[in-house]
Amino acid sequence: MSRERDLIAPAPPAHVAIIMDGNGRWAKSRGLPRIAGHRRGAESVRRAITASAELGISYLTLFGFSSENWKRPTDEVNDLMGLLRHYLRGGIAELHQQSVRMKVIGDRARLAPDIVTLIDNAEKLTRDNTRLTLIVALSYGGRDDIVQASRKLAEDVAAGRIEAKDIDEARLSSSLFTAGIPDPDLLIRTSGEQRISNFLLWQLAYTELVFTETLWPDFGRADLEKAISD
């Protein structure tokens, strides 16, 4: 019986989060502009979504654009926003066909109005899908997430809706951008960097961390399966 148990594949983690790092280095190593790395990275996003759905993962969170990324050169930011528009216009139908629900977390006030509209439309179209929930962090920072949640709770206390003593971990969690979403079981960061870069600071308290040397544009199903196995 023990041999049979050893042969049974472990259940997949319910929630996997990924810091998609290495697009620029992938492009530089090939003498290509950074945008070429970002375009290739978009293909890896599609592979990760498909593989996650097939592996039975329920939630996949991707760090798409951090609050710190706004400090990058204007041309690069514009290129990234252009890629985001392209994906929101052309890739959501594919997600819907795969029964993937899309949710975006982060500060939408800094995004262009047309991008916010595209996000709203994508979330509405896919909101009843159940195979996989894809959470995309855009204009997101973990510290800002905690600050905005604290601000909400302070406003509730000031308005008399709750008392200060009512604030606990559960109430703060329910005020974060990720309200209603379980904390990640596994965080993967590509490219060899070993830090979490202001990503899901509250939510990663008990998450397993895997750092892989693979650059994000080269990341595929085998890399995802290895990270889960590790």
mmCIF file of C-alpha atoms in Angstrom, residues 10-20 48 52 55 57-63 135 181-190 196 199-200 203-212 216 219-230:
data_model
loop_
_atom_site.group_PDB
_atom_site.id
_atom_site.type_symbol
_atom_site.label_atom_id
_atom_site.label_comp_id
_atom_site.label_asym_id
_atom_site.label_seq_id
_atom_site.Cartn_x
_atom_site.Cartn_y
_atom_site.Cartn_z
ATOM 1 C CA PRO A 10 -0.153 15.136 -4.693
ATOM 2 C CA ALA A 11 -3.116 17.463 -4.974
ATOM 3 C CA PRO A 12 -2.231 20.750 -6.697
ATOM 4 C CA PRO A 13 -2.062 23.912 -4.588
ATOM 5 C CA ALA A 14 -5.347 25.787 -4.582
ATOM 6 C CA HIS A 15 -3.682 29.148 -5.221
ATOM 7 C CA VAL A 16 -0.438 29.843 -7.066
ATOM 8 C CA ALA A 17 1.023 33.349 -7.341
ATOM 9 C CA ILE A 18 3.804 34.238 -9.785
ATOM 10 C CA ILE A 19 6.190 37.178 -9.998
ATOM 11 C CA MET A 20 6.923 37.199 -13.737
ATOM 12 C CA ALA A 48 0.668 29.426 -17.401
ATOM 13 C CA SER A 52 -2.923 25.926 -14.252
ATOM 14 C CA LEU A 55 -3.525 20.927 -13.370
ATOM 15 C CA ILE A 57 -5.289 24.939 -9.690
ATOM 16 C CA SER A 58 -8.228 27.096 -8.597
ATOM 17 C CA TYR A 59 -6.546 30.527 -8.360
ATOM 18 C CA LEU A 60 -3.615 31.947 -10.321
ATOM 19 C CA THR A 61 -2.325 35.409 -9.420
ATOM 20 C CA LEU A 62 0.124 37.132 -11.777
ATOM 21 C CA PHE A 63 2.114 40.241 -10.883
ATOM 22 C CA ILE A 135 -6.100 37.466 -10.653
ATOM 23 C CA ILE A 181 -9.687 35.028 -2.360
ATOM 24 C CA PRO A 182 -7.686 32.470 -0.331
ATOM 25 C CA ASP A 183 -4.070 33.319 0.420
ATOM 26 C CA PRO A 184 -1.529 31.783 -1.990
ATOM 27 C CA ASP A 185 -0.198 28.322 -1.142
ATOM 28 C CA LEU A 186 2.777 28.782 -3.469
ATOM 29 C CA LEU A 187 4.678 31.814 -4.768
ATOM 30 C CA ILE A 188 6.980 31.397 -7.763
ATOM 31 C CA ARG A 189 9.467 34.036 -8.845
ATOM 32 C CA THR A 190 11.329 33.578 -12.089
ATOM 33 C CA ILE A 196 9.014 39.376 -3.089
ATOM 34 C CA PHE A 199 3.863 41.758 -3.719
ATOM 35 C CA LEU A 200 0.972 40.452 -1.573
ATOM 36 C CA GLN A 203 -1.258 37.413 1.939
ATOM 37 C CA LEU A 204 2.147 35.660 1.733
ATOM 38 C CA ALA A 205 2.561 35.189 5.492
ATOM 39 C CA TYR A 206 2.472 31.372 5.295
ATOM 40 C CA THR A 207 3.123 30.819 1.596
ATOM 41 C CA GLU A 208 5.772 28.424 0.278
ATOM 42 C CA LEU A 209 8.329 30.295 -1.869
ATOM 43 C CA VAL A 210 10.055 28.861 -4.936
ATOM 44 C CA PHE A 211 12.691 30.827 -6.856
ATOM 45 C CA THR A 212 13.674 29.543 -10.286
ATOM 46 C CA TRP A 216 9.751 34.380 -17.523
ATOM 47 C CA PHE A 219 8.671 29.561 -18.329
ATOM 48 C CA GLY A 220 6.380 26.696 -19.316
ATOM 49 C CA ARG A 221 4.270 23.898 -17.928
ATOM 50 C CA ALA A 222 7.290 21.810 -16.938
ATOM 51 C CA ASP A 223 8.611 24.707 -14.838
ATOM 52 C CA LEU A 224 5.238 25.100 -13.146
ATOM 53 C CA GLU A 225 5.025 21.394 -12.378
ATOM 54 C CA LYS A 226 8.570 21.383 -10.986
ATOM 55 C CA ALA A 227 7.818 24.334 -8.719
ATOM 56 C CA ILE A 228 4.727 22.551 -7.409
ATOM 57 C CA SER A 229 6.730 19.367 -6.870
ATOM 58 C CA ASP A 230 9.517 21.249 -5.066
#
